[in-house]
Structures are given as structure tokens and as C-alpha cells.
Coordinates of C-alpha atoms in Angstrom, one line a residue:
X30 CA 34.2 -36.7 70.3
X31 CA 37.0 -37.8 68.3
X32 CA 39.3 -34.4 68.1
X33 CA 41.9 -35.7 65.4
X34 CA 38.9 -35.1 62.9
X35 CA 38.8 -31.9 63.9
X36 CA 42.8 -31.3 63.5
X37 CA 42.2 -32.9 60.1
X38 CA 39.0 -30.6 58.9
X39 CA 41.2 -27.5 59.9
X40 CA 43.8 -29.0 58.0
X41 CA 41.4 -29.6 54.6
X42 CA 39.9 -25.5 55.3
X43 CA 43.7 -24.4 54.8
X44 CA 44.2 -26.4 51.6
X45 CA 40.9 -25.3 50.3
X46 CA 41.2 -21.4 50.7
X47 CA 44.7 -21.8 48.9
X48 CA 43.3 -21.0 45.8
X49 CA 41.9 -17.6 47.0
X50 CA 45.6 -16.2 47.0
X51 CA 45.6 -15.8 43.5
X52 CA 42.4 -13.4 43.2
X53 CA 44.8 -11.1 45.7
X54 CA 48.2 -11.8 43.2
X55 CA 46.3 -9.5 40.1
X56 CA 45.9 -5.9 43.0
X57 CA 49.0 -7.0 44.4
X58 CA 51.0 -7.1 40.8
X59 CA 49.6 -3.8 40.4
X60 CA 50.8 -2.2 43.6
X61 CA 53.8 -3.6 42.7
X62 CA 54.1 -2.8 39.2
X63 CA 54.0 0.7 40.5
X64 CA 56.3 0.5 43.2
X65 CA 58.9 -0.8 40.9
X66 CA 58.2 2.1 38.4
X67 CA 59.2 4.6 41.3
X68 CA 61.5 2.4 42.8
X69 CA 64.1 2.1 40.0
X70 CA 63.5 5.5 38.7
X71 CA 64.4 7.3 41.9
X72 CA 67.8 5.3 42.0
X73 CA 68.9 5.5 38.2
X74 CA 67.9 9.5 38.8
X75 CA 70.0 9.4 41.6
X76 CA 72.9 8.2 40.2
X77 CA 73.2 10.1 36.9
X78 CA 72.6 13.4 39.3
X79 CA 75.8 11.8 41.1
X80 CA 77.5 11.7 38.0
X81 CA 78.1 7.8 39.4
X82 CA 77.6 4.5 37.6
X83 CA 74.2 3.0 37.5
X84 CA 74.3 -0.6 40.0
X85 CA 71.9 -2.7 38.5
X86 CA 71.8 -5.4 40.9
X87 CA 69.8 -3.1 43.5
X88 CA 67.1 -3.0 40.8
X89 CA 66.2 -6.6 40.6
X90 CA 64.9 -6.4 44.0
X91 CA 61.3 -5.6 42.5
X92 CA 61.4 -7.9 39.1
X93 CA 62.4 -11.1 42.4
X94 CA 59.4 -9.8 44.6
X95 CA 57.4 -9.4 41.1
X96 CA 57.9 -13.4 40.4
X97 CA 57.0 -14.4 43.8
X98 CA 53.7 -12.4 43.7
X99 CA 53.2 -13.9 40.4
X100 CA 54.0 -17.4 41.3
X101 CA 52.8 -17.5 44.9
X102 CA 51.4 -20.3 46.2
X103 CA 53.9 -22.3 44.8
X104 CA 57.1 -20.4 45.2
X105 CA 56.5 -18.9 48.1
X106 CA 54.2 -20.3 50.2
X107 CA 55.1 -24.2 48.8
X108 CA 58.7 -23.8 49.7
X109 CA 57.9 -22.4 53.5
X110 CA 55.6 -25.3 54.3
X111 CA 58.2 -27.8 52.4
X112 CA 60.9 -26.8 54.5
X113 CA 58.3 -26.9 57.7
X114 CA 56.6 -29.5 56.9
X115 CA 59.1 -32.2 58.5
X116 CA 59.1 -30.0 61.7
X117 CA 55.6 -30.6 61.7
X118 CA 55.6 -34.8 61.0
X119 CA 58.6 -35.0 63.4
X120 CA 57.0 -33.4 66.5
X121 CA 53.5 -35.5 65.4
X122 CA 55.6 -39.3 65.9
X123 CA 56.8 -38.3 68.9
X124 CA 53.6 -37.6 70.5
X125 CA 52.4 -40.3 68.7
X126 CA 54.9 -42.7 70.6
X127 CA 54.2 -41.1 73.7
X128 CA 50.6 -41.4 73.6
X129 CA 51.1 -44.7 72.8
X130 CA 53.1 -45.5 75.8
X131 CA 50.4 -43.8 78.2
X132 CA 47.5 -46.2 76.8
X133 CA 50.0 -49.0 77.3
X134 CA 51.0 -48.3 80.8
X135 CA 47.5 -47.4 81.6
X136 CA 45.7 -50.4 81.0
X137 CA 48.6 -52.0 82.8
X138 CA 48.1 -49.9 85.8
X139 CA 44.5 -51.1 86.0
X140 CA 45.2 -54.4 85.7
X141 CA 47.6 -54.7 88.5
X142 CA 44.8 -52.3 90.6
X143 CA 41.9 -54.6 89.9
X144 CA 44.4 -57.8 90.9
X145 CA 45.9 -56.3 93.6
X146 CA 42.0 -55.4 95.1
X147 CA 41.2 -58.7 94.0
X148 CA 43.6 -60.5 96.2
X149 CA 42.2 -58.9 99.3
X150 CA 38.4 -59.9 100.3
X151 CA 37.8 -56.7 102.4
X152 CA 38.1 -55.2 98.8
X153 CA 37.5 -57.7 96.6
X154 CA 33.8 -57.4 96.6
X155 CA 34.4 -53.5 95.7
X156 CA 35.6 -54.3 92.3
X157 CA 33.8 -58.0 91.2
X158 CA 30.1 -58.4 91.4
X159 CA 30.4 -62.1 91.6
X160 CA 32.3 -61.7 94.5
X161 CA 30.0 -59.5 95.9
X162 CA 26.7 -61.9 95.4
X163 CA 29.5 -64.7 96.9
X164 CA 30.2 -62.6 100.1
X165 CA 26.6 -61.5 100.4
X166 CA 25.5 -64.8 99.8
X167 CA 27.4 -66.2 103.0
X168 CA 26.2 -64.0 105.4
X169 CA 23.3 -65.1 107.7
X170 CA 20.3 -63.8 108.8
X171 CA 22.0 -62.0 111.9
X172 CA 24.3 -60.5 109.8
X173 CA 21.9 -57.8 107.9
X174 CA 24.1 -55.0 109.2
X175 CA 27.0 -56.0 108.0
X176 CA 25.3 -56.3 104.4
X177 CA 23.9 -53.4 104.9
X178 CA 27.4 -51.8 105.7
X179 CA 28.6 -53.8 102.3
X180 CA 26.1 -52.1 100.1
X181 CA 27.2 -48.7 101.6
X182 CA 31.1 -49.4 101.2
X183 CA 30.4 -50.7 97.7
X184 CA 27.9 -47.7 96.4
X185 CA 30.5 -44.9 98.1
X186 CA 33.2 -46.9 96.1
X187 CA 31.4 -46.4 93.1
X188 CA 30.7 -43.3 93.6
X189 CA 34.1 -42.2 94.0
X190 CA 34.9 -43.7 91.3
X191 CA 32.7 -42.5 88.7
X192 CA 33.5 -39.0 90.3
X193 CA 37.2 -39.6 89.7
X194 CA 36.5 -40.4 86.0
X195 CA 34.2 -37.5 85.6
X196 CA 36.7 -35.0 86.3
X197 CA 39.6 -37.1 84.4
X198 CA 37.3 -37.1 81.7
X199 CA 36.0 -33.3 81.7
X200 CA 39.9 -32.4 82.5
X201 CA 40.7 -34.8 79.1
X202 CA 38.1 -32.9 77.1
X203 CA 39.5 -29.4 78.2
X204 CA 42.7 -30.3 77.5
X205 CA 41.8 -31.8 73.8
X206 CA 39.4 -28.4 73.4
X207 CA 42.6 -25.8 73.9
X208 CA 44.6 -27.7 71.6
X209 CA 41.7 -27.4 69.6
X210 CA 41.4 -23.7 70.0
X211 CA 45.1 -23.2 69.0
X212 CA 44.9 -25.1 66.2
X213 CA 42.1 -22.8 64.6
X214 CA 43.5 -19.8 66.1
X215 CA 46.5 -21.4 64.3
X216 CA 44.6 -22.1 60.7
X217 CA 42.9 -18.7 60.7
X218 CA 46.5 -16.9 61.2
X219 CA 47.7 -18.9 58.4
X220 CA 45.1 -18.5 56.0
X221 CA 44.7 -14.8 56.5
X222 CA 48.8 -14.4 56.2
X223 CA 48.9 -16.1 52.9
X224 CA 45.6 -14.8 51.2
X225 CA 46.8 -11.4 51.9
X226 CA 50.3 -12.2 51.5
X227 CA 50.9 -10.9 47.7
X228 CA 50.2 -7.6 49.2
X229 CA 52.5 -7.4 51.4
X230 CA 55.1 -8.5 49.1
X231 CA 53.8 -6.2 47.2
X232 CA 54.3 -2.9 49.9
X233 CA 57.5 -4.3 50.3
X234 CA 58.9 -2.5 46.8
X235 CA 57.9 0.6 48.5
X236 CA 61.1 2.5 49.7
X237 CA 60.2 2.4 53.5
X238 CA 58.4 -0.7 53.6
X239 CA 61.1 -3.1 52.5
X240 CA 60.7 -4.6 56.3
X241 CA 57.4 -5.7 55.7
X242 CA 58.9 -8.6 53.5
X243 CA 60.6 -10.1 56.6
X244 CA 57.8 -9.3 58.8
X245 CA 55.0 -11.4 56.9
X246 CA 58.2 -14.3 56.6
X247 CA 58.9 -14.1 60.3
X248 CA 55.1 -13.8 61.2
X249 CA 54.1 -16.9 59.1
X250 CA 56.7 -19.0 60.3
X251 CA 56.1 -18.2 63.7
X252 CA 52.4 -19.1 63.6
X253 CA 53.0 -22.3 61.7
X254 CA 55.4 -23.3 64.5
X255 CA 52.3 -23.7 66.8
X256 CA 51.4 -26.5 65.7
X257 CA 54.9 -28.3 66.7
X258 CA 55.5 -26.7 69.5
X259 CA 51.7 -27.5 71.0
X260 CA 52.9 -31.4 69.9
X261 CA 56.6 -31.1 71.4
X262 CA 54.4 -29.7 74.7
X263 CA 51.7 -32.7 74.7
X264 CA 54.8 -34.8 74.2
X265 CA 56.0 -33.3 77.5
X266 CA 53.1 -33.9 79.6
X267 CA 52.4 -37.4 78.1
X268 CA 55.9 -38.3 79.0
X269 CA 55.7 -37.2 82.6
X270 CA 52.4 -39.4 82.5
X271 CA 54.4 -42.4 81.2
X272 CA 56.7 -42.2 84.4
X273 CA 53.7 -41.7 86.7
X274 CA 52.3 -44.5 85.5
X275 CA 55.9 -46.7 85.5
X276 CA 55.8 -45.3 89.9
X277 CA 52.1 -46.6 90.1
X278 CA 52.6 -50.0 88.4
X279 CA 56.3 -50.4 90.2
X280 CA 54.4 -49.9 93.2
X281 CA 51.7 -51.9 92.7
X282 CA 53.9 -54.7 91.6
X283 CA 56.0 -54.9 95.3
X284 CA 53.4 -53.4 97.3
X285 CA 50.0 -54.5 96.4
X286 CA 48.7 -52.1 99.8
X287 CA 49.9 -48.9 98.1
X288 CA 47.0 -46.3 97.8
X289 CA 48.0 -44.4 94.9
X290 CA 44.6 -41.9 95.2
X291 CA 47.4 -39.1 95.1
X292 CA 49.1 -40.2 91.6
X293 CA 45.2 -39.6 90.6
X294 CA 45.2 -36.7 92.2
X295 CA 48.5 -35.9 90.6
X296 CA 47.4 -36.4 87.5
X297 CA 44.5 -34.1 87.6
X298 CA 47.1 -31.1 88.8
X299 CA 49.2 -32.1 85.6
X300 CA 46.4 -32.1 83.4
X301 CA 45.2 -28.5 84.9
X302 CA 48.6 -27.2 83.7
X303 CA 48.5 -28.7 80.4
X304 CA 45.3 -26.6 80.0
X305 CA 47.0 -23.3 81.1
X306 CA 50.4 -23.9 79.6
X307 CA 48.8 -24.3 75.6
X308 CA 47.8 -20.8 75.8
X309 CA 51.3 -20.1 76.0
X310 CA 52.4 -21.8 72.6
X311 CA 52.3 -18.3 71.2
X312 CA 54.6 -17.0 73.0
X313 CA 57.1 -19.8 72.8
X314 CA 57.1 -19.8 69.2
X315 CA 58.1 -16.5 68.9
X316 CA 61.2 -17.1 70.8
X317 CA 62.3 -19.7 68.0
X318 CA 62.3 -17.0 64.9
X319 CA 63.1 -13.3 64.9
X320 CA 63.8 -11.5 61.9
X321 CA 66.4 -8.8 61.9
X322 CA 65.5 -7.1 58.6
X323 CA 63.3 -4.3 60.0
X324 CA 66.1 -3.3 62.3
X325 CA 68.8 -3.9 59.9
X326 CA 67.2 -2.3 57.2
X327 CA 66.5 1.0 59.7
X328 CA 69.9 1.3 61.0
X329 CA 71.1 1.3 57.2
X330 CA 68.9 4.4 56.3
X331 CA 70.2 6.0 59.5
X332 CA 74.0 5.7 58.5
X333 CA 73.0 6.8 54.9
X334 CA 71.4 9.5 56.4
X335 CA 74.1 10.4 58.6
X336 CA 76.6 10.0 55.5
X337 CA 74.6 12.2 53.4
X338 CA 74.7 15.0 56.1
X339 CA 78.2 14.7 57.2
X340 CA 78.7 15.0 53.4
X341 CA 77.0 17.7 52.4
X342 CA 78.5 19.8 55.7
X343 CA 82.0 18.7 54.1
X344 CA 80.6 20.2 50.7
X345 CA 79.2 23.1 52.3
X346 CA 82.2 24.2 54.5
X347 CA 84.8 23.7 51.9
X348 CA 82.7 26.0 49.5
X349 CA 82.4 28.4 51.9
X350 CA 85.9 28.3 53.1
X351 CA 86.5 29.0 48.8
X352 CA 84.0 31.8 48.5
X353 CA 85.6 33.1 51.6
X354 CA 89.1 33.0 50.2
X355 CA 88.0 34.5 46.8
X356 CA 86.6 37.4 48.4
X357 CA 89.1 38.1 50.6
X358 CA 91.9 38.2 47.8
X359 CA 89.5 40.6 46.0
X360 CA 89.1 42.9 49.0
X361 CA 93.1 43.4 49.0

């Protein structure tokens, strides 16, 4: 199964539902259109009840949401995965060179192994079949056990062997298959987020959901960081492969009687935690991005708010304090 088609086909499904954000952009200019309305109405009312000047650049805070809604896909979601998009290619040669490295080092490794079990005839006839019929060949008649015993040592050899691939391979596929599963996990996040993002631009004119702007920003960003930070991790665990591999060949280069069964084994506990640690890429990419607009934007209303009221008490006591006066003068 080749699994970069697969990374490539969930690439194609995002570029094909693109289109479907501007069937949202026509309910979400409405919602907008609305918001607006009440949104710059409240605040010119509010400032010719104040007797105050009219600031105008507050107001084009729904006529910049309005174009981006308008102009989405390109404005919006084009600049976002232009200014990503390098992230992404960056992360991708790295792995890339790693990967590289592994098959390199790999086929090294087996060389040297086969060589090294070459060089020795109580193993030689493990790993070459004509020096198997040669060895089998030379025995006598008397010798049937010791044949025997050769067919034995060579089928159990075998069998380990294929037994060893079997779970290097299944382990391979598993591994491939949750990188696989984040990357549609990925895709659909992506997808949803920007066909239903002109409506939440769109809430965002609403006085009390100005936060959902930064939200839907932060969100998106975060989820398109999977992808780099799933490569930056396979980077990781083809890198500590690389120098697994540079131990084995090292050692099979001055010491052609190393066993290196436990760098196999090694290699499956590595792979096991490359399986466990993809599920949390998530998690990871949300440490990279946080908006502070939400709580920014809440701790502005509270000081308003607490403004408003310390003014009005002001208003209220000196008024009181007047009406007090007045009457008292009066009483007299």
C-alpha cells in the first residue's frame, strides 16, 4: 500500500471542497449585513446621547470583516495557507532527508549482516542456499543427523526471520495508518473550518462575539500545524533510526560476532512509540498558537463596565449631595 497517495488524495479532497465556501459567503453576508446595521447604530447612538464626537475608525470593523466574507477563499483563507505553506514544505524535506538516510543505512546494515554470516560456515549455510546444498553435499552417509540437525537450524532461522519482518512490517503499516488517521482527522478539521468559516466572521460583528474571529484564526492554524508537526515527529523517530543503524553497522564493521537481535528489538519498542506518540500531535499543536483576543476582548468589557459604574455612582452621589444642599438651604 503506497500511503503517500493517500496523503496526496486528502490533499486533492481539500482543494476540491474549496469552492463550497462561497455558497456559505451569500447567509454569511447577510448575518453580517445585519450585525453591522446594529453594530454602528448602537455606537453613533451612543455617542450623540454622550454629547461626544462620533470615532469612525471603530465602525470599519464590520465593512473589513464584510470584505473578507466577500472575498474569502482568497483573502482569507489564501493568505493563512501562503504564510503556512513553507512550514509545511520545510518540515516535508526534512523527513524527506531523513527517510532517505534510514533506506541508506539499512541496506547497508544488511549487507554487512549477510557478509559478516557469510564469513562464518556454522552460519553461512543459514543465509546462502548454495552454500547450503555445498555443506549438505559433503556430508556422508553416517552423517544423516547432522543434516538433519542442518535442516532444523536452517528452517527455525527462517522462521525467525520471517517472524521478525512480520511484526516490522505490521508495526510499519500501523505506524504509516495513524499518520494516516491524523491527516484525515486533519483534512476534515480543515475543510469544515473554512466552509463554515464566513459565518463565523460573520457572528464576529455581533457585539459579544467579536472573540469568535480569533477563535476560528487560532483553531485553523492550529489544526493545519498537524501536518508539520506529525513530519517534524517522524523526522524524530527516523533520526534516532539513522543512529541505530550507524551502532549496528559500526559494530558490525569491528566485530563481525555482535548479535544485534536487541537493536531489532529496539527498533520494534521505537516503532510502538511512534504509534502512540502521533495521537498526541493535537495536543502539541496547540501549544504553538494561542490567541489572546477572547480574553483581551473580555477583560476590556469588564473595565468599561467597571468605568461605567464607578461613573455613574460619581454622577449619582454628586447630584444627590446637590439636591441635598438645595433643600437644606430651603429648609432654613
Amino acid at each position: 500500500m503506497d500511503f503517500s497517495n493517500l496523503h496526496t488524495i486528502l490533499r486533492s479532497l481539500y482543494d476540491e471542497m474549496m469552492p463550497l465556501c462561497s455558497d456559505m459567503a451569500g447567509v454569511a453576508q447577510g448575518i453580517a449585513g445585519l450585525g453591522a446595521l446594529f453594530y454602528v447604530a448602537y455606537r453613533i447612538w451612543r455617542s450623540l446621547a454622550a454629547a461626544e464626537p462620533v470615532d469612525v475608525f471603530p465602525l470599519l470593523r464590520p465593512f473589513a470583516i464584510g470584505l473578507c466574507i466577500m472575498f474569502f477563499p482568497s483573502i482569507v483563507l489564501g493568505t493563512i495557507n501562503s504564510v503556512m505553506s513553507p512550514i509545511v514544505q520545510g518540515t516535508a524535506s526534512m523527513l524527506e532527508g531523513q527517510t532517505l538516510d534510514m533506506q541508506k543505512y539499512r541496506e547497508e546494515k544488511d549487507r554487512l549482516e549477510y557478509e559478516a554470516m557469510m564469513k562464518d560456515p556454522s552460519t553461512a549455510y543459514l543465509v546462502d542456499d548454495a552454500e547450503f546444498d555445498r555443506q549438505i553435499d559433503e556430508l556422508g552417509v553416517t552423517e544423516i543427523g547432522t543434516a538433519a540437525g542442518m535442516y532444523i537450524e536452517r528452517g527455525m532461522y527462517k522462521v525467525k526471520k520471517a517472524i521478525q519482518n512480520f511484526f516490522r512490517e505490521l508495526l510499519e503499516m500501523l505506524f504509516q495508518a495513524a499518520s494516516l488517521t491524523i491527516d484525515t482527522i486533519r483534512t476534515f478539521f480543515l475543510i469544515v473550518l473554512a466552509i463554515l468559516g464566513p459565518i463565523a466572521f460573520a457572528l464576529s460583528v455581533w457585539d459579544g462575539f467579536q472573540s469568535t474571529l480569533t477563535t476560528w484564526i487560532q483553531r485553523y492554524i492550529q489544526t493545519y500545524l498537524w501536518l508539520p508537526v506529525a513530519d517534524l515527529f517522524s523526522t524524530i523517530l527516523a533520526k534516532i533510526q539513522v543512529l541505530m543503524l550507524q551502532n549496528d553497522i559500526s559494530e558490525l564493521t569491528n566485530n563481525p560476532n555482535v548479535n544485534i537481535d536487541g537493536s531489532n528489538i529496539c527498533y520494534i519498542i521505537f516503532m510502538v512509540i511512534g504509534i502512540v506518540g502521533y495521537f498526541t500531535i493535537p495536543t502539541v499543536s496547540g501549544w504553538i498558537i494561542q490567541a489572546g483576543g477572547a480574553g483581551n476582548y473580555n477583560r476590556a468589557v469588564n473595565n468599561t463596565t467597571m468605568q461605567a459604574g464607578s461613573m455613574a455612582g460619581s454622577i449619582a452621589g454628586g447630584v444627590a449631595g446637590n439636591v441635598a444642599g438645595r433643600a437644606g438651604k430651603l429648609l432654613k
